[in-house]
CSV table of C-alpha atoms in Angstrom, one decimal:
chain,number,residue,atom,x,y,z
A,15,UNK,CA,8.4,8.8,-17.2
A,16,UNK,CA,5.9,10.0,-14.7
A,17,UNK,CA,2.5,8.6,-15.1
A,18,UNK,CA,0.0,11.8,-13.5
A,19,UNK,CA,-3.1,9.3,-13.5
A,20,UNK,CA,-1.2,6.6,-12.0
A,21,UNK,CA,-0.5,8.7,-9.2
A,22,UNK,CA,-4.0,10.4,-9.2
A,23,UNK,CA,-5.1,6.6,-8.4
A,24,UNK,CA,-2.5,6.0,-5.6
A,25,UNK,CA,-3.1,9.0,-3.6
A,26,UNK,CA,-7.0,8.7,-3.8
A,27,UNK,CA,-6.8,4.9,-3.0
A,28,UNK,CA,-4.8,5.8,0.2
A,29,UNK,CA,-7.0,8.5,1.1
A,30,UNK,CA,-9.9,5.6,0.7
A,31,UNK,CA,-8.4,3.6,3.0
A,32,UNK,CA,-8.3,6.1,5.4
A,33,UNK,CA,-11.4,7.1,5.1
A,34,UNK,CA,-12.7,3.8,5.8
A,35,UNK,CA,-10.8,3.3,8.9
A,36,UNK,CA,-12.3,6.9,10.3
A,37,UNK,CA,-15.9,6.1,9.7
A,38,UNK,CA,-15.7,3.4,10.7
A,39,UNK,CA,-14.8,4.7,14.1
A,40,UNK,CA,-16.7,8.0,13.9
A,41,UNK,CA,-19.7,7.2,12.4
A,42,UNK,CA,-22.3,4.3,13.2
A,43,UNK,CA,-22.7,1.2,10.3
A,44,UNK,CA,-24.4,1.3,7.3
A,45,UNK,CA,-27.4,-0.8,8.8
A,46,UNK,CA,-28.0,1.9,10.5
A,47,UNK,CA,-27.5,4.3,8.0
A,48,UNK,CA,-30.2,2.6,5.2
A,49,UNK,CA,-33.1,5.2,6.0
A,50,UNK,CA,-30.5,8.3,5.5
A,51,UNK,CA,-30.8,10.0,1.7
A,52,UNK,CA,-29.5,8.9,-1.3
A,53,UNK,CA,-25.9,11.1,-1.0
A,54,UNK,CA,-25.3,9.5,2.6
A,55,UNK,CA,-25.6,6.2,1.6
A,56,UNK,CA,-23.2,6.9,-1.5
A,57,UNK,CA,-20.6,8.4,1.1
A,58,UNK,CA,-20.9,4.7,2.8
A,59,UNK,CA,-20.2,3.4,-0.6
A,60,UNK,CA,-16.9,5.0,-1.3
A,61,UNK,CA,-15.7,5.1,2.2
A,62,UNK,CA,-16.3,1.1,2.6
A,63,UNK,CA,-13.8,0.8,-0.5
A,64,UNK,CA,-10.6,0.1,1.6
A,65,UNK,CA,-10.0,-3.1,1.1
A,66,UNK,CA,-10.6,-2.6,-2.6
A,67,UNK,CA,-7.9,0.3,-2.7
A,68,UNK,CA,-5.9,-2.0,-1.3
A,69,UNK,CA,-6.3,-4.6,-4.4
A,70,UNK,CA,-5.5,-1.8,-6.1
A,71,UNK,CA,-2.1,-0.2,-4.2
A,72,UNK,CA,-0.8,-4.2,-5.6
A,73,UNK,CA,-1.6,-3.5,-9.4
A,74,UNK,CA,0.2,-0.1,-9.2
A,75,UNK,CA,3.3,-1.8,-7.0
A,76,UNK,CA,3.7,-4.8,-9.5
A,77,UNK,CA,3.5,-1.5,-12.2
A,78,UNK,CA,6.3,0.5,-10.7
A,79,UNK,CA,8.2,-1.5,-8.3
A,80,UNK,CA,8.3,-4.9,-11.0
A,81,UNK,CA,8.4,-2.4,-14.0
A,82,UNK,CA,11.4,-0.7,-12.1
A,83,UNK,CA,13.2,-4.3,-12.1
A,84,UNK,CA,12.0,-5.5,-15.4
A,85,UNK,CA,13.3,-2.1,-17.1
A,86,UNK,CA,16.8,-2.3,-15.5
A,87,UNK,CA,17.6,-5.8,-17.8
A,88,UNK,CA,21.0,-6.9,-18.0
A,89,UNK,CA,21.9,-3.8,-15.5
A,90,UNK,CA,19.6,-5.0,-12.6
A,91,UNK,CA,21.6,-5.2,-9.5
A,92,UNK,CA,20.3,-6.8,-6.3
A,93,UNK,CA,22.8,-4.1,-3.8
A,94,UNK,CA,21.2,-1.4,-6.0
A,95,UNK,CA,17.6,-2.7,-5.7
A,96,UNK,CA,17.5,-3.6,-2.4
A,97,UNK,CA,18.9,-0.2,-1.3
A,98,UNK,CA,15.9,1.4,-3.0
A,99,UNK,CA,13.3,-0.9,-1.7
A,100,UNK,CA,14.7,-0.6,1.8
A,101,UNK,CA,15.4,2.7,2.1
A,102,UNK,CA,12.0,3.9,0.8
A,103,UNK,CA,10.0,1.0,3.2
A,104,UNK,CA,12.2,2.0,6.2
A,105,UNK,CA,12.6,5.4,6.3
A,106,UNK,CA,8.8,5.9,6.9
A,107,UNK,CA,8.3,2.1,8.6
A,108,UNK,CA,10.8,2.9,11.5
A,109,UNK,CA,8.8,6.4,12.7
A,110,UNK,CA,5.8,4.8,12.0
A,111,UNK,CA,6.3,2.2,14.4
A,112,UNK,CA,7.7,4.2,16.7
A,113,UNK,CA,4.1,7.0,16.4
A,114,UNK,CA,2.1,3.3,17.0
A,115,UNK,CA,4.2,3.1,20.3
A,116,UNK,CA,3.4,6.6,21.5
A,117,UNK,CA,-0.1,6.5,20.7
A,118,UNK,CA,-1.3,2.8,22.2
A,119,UNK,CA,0.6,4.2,25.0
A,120,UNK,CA,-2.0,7.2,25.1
A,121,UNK,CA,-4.8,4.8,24.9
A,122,UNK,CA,-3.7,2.3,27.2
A,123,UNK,CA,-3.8,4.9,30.0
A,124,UNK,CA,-7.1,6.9,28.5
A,125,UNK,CA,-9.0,3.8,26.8
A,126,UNK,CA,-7.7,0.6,27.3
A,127,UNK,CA,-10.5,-1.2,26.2
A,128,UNK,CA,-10.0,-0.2,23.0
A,129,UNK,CA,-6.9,-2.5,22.7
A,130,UNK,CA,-8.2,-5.3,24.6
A,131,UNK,CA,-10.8,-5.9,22.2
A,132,UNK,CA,-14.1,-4.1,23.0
A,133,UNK,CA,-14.7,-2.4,19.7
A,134,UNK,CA,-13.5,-4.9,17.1
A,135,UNK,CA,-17.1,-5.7,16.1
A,136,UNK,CA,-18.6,-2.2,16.5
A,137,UNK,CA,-15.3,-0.1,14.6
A,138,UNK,CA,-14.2,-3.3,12.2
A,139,UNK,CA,-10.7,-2.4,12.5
A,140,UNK,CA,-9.7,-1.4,16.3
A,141,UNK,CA,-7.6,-4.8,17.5
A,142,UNK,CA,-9.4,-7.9,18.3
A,143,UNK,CA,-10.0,-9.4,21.7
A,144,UNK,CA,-6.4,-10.9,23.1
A,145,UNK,CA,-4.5,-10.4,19.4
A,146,UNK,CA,-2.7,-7.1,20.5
A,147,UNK,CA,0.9,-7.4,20.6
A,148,UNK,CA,3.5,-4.5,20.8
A,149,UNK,CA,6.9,-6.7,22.3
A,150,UNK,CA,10.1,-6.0,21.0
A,151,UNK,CA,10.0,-9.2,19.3
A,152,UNK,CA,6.9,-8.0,17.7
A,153,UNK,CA,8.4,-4.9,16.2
A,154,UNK,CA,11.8,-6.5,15.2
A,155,UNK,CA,9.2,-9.0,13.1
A,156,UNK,CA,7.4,-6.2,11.4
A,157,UNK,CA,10.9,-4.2,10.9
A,158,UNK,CA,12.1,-8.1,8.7
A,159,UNK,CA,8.4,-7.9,7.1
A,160,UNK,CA,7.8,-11.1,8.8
A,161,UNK,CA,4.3,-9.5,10.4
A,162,UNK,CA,1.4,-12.5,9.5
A,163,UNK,CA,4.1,-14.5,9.1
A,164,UNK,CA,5.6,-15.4,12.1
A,165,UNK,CA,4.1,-12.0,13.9
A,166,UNK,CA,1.2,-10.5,14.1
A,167,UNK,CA,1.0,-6.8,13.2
A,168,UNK,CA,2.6,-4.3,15.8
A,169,UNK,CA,0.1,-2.8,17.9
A,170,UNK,CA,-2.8,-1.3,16.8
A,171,UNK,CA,-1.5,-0.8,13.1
A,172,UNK,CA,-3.2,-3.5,11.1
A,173,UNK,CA,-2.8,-2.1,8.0
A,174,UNK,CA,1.0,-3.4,8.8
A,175,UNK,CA,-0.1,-6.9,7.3
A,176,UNK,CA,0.1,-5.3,3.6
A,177,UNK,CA,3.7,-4.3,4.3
A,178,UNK,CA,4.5,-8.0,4.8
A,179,UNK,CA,3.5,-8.8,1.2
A,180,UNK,CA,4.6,-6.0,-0.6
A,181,UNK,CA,8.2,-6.7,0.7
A,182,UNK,CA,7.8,-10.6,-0.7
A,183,UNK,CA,6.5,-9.6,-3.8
A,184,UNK,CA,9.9,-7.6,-4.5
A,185,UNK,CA,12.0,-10.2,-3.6
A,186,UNK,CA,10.0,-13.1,-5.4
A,187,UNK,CA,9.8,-11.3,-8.8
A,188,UNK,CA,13.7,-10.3,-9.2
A,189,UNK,CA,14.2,-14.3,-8.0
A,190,UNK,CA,11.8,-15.7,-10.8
A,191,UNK,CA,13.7,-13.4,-13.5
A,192,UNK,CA,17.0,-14.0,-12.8
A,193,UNK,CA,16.4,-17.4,-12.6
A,194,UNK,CA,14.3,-17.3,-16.1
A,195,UNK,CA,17.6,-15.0,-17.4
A,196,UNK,CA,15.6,-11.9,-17.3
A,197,UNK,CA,17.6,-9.9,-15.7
A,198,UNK,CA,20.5,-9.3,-14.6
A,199,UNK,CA,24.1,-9.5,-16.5
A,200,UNK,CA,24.5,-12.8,-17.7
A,201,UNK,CA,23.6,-15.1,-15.1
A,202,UNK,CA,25.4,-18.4,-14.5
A,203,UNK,CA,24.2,-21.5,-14.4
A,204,UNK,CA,24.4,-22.2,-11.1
A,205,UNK,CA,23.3,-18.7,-10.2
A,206,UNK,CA,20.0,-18.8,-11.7
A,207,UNK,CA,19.7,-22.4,-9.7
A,208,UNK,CA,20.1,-20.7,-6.7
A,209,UNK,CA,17.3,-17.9,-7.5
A,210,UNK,CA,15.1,-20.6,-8.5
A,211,UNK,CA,15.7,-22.3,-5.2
A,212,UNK,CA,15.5,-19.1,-3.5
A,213,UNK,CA,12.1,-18.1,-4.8
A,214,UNK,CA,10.6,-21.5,-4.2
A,215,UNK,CA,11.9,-21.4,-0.7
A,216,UNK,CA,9.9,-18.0,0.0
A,217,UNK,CA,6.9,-19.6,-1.6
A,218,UNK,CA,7.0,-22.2,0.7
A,219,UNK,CA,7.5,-19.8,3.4
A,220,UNK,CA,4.6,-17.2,3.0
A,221,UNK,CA,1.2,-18.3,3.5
A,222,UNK,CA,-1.4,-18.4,0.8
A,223,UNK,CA,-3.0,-15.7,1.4
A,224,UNK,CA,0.1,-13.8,0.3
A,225,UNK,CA,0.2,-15.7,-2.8
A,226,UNK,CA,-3.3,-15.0,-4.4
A,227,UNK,CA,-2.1,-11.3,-3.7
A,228,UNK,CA,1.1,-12.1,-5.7
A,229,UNK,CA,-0.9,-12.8,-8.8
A,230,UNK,CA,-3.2,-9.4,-8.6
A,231,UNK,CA,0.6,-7.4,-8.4
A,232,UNK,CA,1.6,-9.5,-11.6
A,233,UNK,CA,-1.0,-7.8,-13.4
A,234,UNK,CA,0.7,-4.7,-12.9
A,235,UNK,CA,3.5,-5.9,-13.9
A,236,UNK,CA,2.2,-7.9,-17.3
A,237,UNK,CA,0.9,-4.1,-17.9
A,238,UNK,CA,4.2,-2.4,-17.6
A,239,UNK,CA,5.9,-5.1,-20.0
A,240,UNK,CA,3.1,-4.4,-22.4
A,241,UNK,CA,2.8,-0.6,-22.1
A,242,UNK,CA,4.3,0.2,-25.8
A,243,UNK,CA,1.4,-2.1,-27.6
A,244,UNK,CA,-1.3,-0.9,-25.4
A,245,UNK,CA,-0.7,2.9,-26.2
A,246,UNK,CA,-0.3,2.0,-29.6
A,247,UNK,CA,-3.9,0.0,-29.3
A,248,UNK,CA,-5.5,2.6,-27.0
A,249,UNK,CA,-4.5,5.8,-29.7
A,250,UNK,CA,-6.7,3.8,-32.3
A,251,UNK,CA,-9.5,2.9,-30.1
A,252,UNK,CA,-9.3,5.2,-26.7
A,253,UNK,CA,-13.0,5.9,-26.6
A,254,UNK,CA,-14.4,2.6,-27.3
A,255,UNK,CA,-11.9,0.9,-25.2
A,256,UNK,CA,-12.2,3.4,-22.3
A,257,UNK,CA,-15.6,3.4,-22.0
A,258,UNK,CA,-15.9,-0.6,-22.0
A,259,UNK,CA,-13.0,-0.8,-19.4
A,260,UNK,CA,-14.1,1.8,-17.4
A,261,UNK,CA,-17.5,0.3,-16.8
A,262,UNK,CA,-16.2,-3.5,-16.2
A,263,UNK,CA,-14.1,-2.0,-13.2
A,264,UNK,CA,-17.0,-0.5,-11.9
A,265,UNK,CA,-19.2,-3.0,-12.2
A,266,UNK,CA,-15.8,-5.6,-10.6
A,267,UNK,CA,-15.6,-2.7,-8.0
A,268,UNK,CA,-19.8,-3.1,-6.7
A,269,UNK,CA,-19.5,-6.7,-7.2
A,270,UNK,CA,-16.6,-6.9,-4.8
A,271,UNK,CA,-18.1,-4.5,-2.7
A,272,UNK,CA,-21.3,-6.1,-2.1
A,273,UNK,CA,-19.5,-9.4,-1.5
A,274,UNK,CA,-21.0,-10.7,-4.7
A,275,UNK,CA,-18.0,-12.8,-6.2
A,276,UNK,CA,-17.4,-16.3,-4.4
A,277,UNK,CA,-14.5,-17.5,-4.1
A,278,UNK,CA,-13.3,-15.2,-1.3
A,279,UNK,CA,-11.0,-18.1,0.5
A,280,UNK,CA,-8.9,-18.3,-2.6
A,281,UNK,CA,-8.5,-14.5,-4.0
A,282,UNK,CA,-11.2,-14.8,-6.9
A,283,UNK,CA,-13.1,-11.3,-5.7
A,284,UNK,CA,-9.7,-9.8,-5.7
A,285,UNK,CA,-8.0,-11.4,-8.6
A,286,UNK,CA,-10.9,-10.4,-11.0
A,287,UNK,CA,-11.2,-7.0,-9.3
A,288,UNK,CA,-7.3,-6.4,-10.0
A,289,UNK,CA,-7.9,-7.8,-13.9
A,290,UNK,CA,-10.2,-5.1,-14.0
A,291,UNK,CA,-7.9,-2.7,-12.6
A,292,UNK,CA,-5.1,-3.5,-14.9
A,293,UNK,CA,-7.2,-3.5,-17.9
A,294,UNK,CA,-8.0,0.4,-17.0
A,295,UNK,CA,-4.2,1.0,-16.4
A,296,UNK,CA,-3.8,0.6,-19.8
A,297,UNK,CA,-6.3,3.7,-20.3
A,298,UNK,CA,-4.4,5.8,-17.7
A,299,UNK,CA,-1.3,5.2,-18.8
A,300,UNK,CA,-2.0,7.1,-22.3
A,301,UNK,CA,-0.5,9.9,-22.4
A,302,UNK,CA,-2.6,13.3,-22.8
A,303,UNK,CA,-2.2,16.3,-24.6
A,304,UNK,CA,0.4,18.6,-22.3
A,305,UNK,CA,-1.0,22.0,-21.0
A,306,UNK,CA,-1.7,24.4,-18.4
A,307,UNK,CA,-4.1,22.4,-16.6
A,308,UNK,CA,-2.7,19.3,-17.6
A,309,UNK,CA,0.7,20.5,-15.4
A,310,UNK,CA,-0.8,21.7,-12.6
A,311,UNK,CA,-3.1,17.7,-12.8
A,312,UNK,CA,0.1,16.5,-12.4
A,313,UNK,CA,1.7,18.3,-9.4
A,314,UNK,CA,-1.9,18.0,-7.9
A,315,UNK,CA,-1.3,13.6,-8.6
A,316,UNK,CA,2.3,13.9,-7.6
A,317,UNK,CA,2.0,15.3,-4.6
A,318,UNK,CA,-0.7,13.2,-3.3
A,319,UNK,CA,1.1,10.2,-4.8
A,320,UNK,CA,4.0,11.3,-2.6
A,321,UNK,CA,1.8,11.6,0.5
A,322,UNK,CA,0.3,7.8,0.0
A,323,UNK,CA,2.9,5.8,1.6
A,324,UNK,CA,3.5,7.7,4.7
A,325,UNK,CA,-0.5,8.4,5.3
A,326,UNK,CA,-0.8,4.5,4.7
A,327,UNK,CA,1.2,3.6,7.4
A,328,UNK,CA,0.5,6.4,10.0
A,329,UNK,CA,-3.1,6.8,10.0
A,330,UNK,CA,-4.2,3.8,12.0
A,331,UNK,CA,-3.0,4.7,15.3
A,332,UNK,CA,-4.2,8.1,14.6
A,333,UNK,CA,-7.9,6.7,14.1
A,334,UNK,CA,-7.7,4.8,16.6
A,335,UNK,CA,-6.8,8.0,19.1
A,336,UNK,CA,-9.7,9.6,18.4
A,337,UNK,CA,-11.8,7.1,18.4
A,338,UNK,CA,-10.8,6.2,21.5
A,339,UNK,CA,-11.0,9.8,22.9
A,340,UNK,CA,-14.0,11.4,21.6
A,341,UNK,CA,-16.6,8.1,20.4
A,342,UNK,CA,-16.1,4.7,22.8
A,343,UNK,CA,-19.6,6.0,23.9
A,344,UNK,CA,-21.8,6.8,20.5
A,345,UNK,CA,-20.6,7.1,17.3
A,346,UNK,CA,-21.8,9.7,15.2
A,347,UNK,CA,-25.3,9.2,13.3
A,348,UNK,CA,-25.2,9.0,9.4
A,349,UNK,CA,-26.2,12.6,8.3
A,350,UNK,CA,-25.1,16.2,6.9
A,351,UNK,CA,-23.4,17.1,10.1
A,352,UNK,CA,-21.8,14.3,11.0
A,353,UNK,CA,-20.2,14.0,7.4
A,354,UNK,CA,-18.5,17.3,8.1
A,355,UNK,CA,-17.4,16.6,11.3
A,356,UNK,CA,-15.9,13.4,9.5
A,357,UNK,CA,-14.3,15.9,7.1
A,358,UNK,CA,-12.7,17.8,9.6
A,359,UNK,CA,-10.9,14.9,11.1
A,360,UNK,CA,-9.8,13.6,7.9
A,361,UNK,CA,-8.2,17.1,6.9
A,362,UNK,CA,-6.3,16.9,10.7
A,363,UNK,CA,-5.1,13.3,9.9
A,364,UNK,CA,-3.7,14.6,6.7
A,365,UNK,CA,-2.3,17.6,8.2
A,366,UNK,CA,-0.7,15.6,10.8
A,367,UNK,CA,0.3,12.8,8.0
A,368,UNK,CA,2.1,15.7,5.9
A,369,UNK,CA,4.2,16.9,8.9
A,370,UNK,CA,5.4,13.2,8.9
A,371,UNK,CA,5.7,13.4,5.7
A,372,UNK,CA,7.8,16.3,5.7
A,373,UNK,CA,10.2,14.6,8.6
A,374,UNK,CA,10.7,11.3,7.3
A,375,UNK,CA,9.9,10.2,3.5
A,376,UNK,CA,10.9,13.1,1.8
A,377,UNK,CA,14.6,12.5,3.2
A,378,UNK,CA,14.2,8.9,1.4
A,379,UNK,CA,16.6,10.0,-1.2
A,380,UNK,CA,19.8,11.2,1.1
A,381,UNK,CA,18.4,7.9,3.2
A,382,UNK,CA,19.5,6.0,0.1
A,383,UNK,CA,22.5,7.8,-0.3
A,384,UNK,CA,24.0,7.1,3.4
A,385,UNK,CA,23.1,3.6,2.8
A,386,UNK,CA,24.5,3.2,-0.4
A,387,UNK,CA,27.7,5.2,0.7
A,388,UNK,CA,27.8,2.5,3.8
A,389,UNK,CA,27.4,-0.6,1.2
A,390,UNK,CA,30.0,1.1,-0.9
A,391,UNK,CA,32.8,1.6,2.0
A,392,UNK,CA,31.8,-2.6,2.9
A,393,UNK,CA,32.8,-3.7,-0.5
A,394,UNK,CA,35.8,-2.0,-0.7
A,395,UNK,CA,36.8,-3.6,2.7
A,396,UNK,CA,36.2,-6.3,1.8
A,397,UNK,CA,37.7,-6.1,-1.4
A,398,UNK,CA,40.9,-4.7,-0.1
A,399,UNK,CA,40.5,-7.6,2.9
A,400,UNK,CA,40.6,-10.0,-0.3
A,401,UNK,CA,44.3,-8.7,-1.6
């Protein structure tokens, strides 16, 4: 079952992301900004939400990716979910990396300031001073999720570090269930022993950080294994309950915004932020009356929805191109015209992320069949190596 809001959410919140990254390298900073009208300073607003989209992009994977695991049962399979999961994170990872190469290549020869540090304070997201890193060893670590882990991110592409945890999060989860006999068909014994070893040994192996991020994607999760009794609570009180959810995410999303909520060191702005979050999934995930409109919502949701993963991942080095290019001098003031200059670059990026788009993540699906074709010919070796 497709959930058209769901997907509404996880297009817009990578478009946010994006957003945030641009202006920040486009435009000059909000302090600068506080004299501009009403409307500018709500532009500043929404594109300063990154990190918040982010919180977000882990409720919806603990909702899909968990729920995915969770609804196999007894049939879960770990060849069968690994090929999914890997398939679908390498086939855009692996050109991704490869566009980060290019491009810090570009800059290196046009702007190599820009990697050596100069305009970490003034963009808040171009590398910091003596942290860049594009070795082999580098990009092998990010290819094995391993980046804040043992590496740092590849290049220029920070948002990489979110990769890292996403990966662990589908590994720990499947580990904690088979060992509680969750899934999977009839686990020994000794079997769900070894998961429960397993999943401790990967919590001892990620760093906090990653953990407090674990329990915002459990939220998504707890909403997936709930779903049937929250539709059945949300048809009796939609309106009451929407309004009153609606408004405690917003008021979650200022206060984590403004920097309100202490407790930054140990997740508590993002952990109340995601509660908020998943208490609002159970709004979205009701469904709605089916018609004309209503379809062509959905195809509008899907297709961003589809776009999310690869813009993610690619925009970065993108940003950092043309803010290498056309602003290492001034950024743009905050007004009218700069806003639709902005515009202009955020339509290229998209353009640009829909080609890759096109190239790469839309072949996930015969990706996943090659690989499960390959993993099929190995057992049988090794089946027939056995006789």
């Amino acid at each position: 079952m497709r959930y058209a809001r769901l997907d509404l959410v996880r297009g817009g919140s990578a478009l946010i992301v994006v957003a945030e990254h641009l202006r920040n390298a486009t435009m000059v900073d909000f302090q600068r900004a506080s004299q501009s009208p009403a409307w500018i300073k709500g532009f500043y607003f929404v594109t300063g939400l990154g990190h918040q989209a982010v919180v977000v992009f882990f409720v919806l994977s603990g909702f899909f990716v968990g729920g995915a695991a969770l609804k196999a049962g007894i049939q879960f399979q770990w060849t069968t979910y690994l090929s999914a999961r890997l398939s679908r994170l390498w086939t855009v990872l692996i050109p991704c990396l490869l566009l980060t190469y290019v491009v810090d290549n570009v800059v290196w020869a046009t702007a190599p300031s820009v990697l050596d540090g100069a305009f970490a304070e003034t963009w808040h997201s171009a590398p910091q001073s003596g942290a860049y890193d594009a070795s082999l060893a580098t990009a092998v670590g990010n290819l094995l999720f391993l980046q804040t882990i043992v590496v740092p991110v590849y290049g220029s592409n920070g948002p990489l570090w979110s990769l890292a945890n996403e990966f662990w999060y589908y590994m720990l989860f499947p580990l904690m269930a088979m060992a509680a006999a969750k899934i999977g068909e009839r686990p020994t014994v000794m079997r769900r022993l070894a998961c429960a070893l397993l999943a401790v040994l990967v919590l001892c192996f990620i760093p906090f950080s990653m953990l407090s991020g674990y329990m915002v994607w459990l939220l998504g999760l707890a909403v997936f294994a709930a779903r049937r009794e929250l539709v059945a609570f949300m048809a009796c009180h939609f309106r009451a309950a929407a309004a009153g959810l609606f408004g405690l995410f917003a008021a979650c999303l200022v206060l984590s915004r403004l920097r309100i909520i202490p407790g930054v060191a140990w997740g508590l702005p993002d952990l109340l932020l995601g509660s908020a979050f998943a208490a609002v999934c159970a709004v979205l995930i009701v469904p709605g009356a089916q018609h004309a409109a209503e379809s062509r919502f959905d195809q509008f949701s899907s297709a961003l929805a589809q776009l999310s993963y690869t813009l993610y991942l690619s925009h970065f080095p993108l940003v950092m191109l043309i803010g290498a290019e056309f602003y290492r001098n001034e950024r743009m003031p905050a007004n009218g015209a700069s806003v639709l200059v902005f515009t202009g670059w955020l339509v290229l990026l998209l353009c640009v992320c829909w080609a890759l788009w096109w190239l790469f993540e839309r072949n996930t699906s015969v990706v996943r069949q090659y690989v499960d074709l390959l993993v099929g010919q190995v057992s049988a070796a090794r089946r027939r190596s056995r006789i």
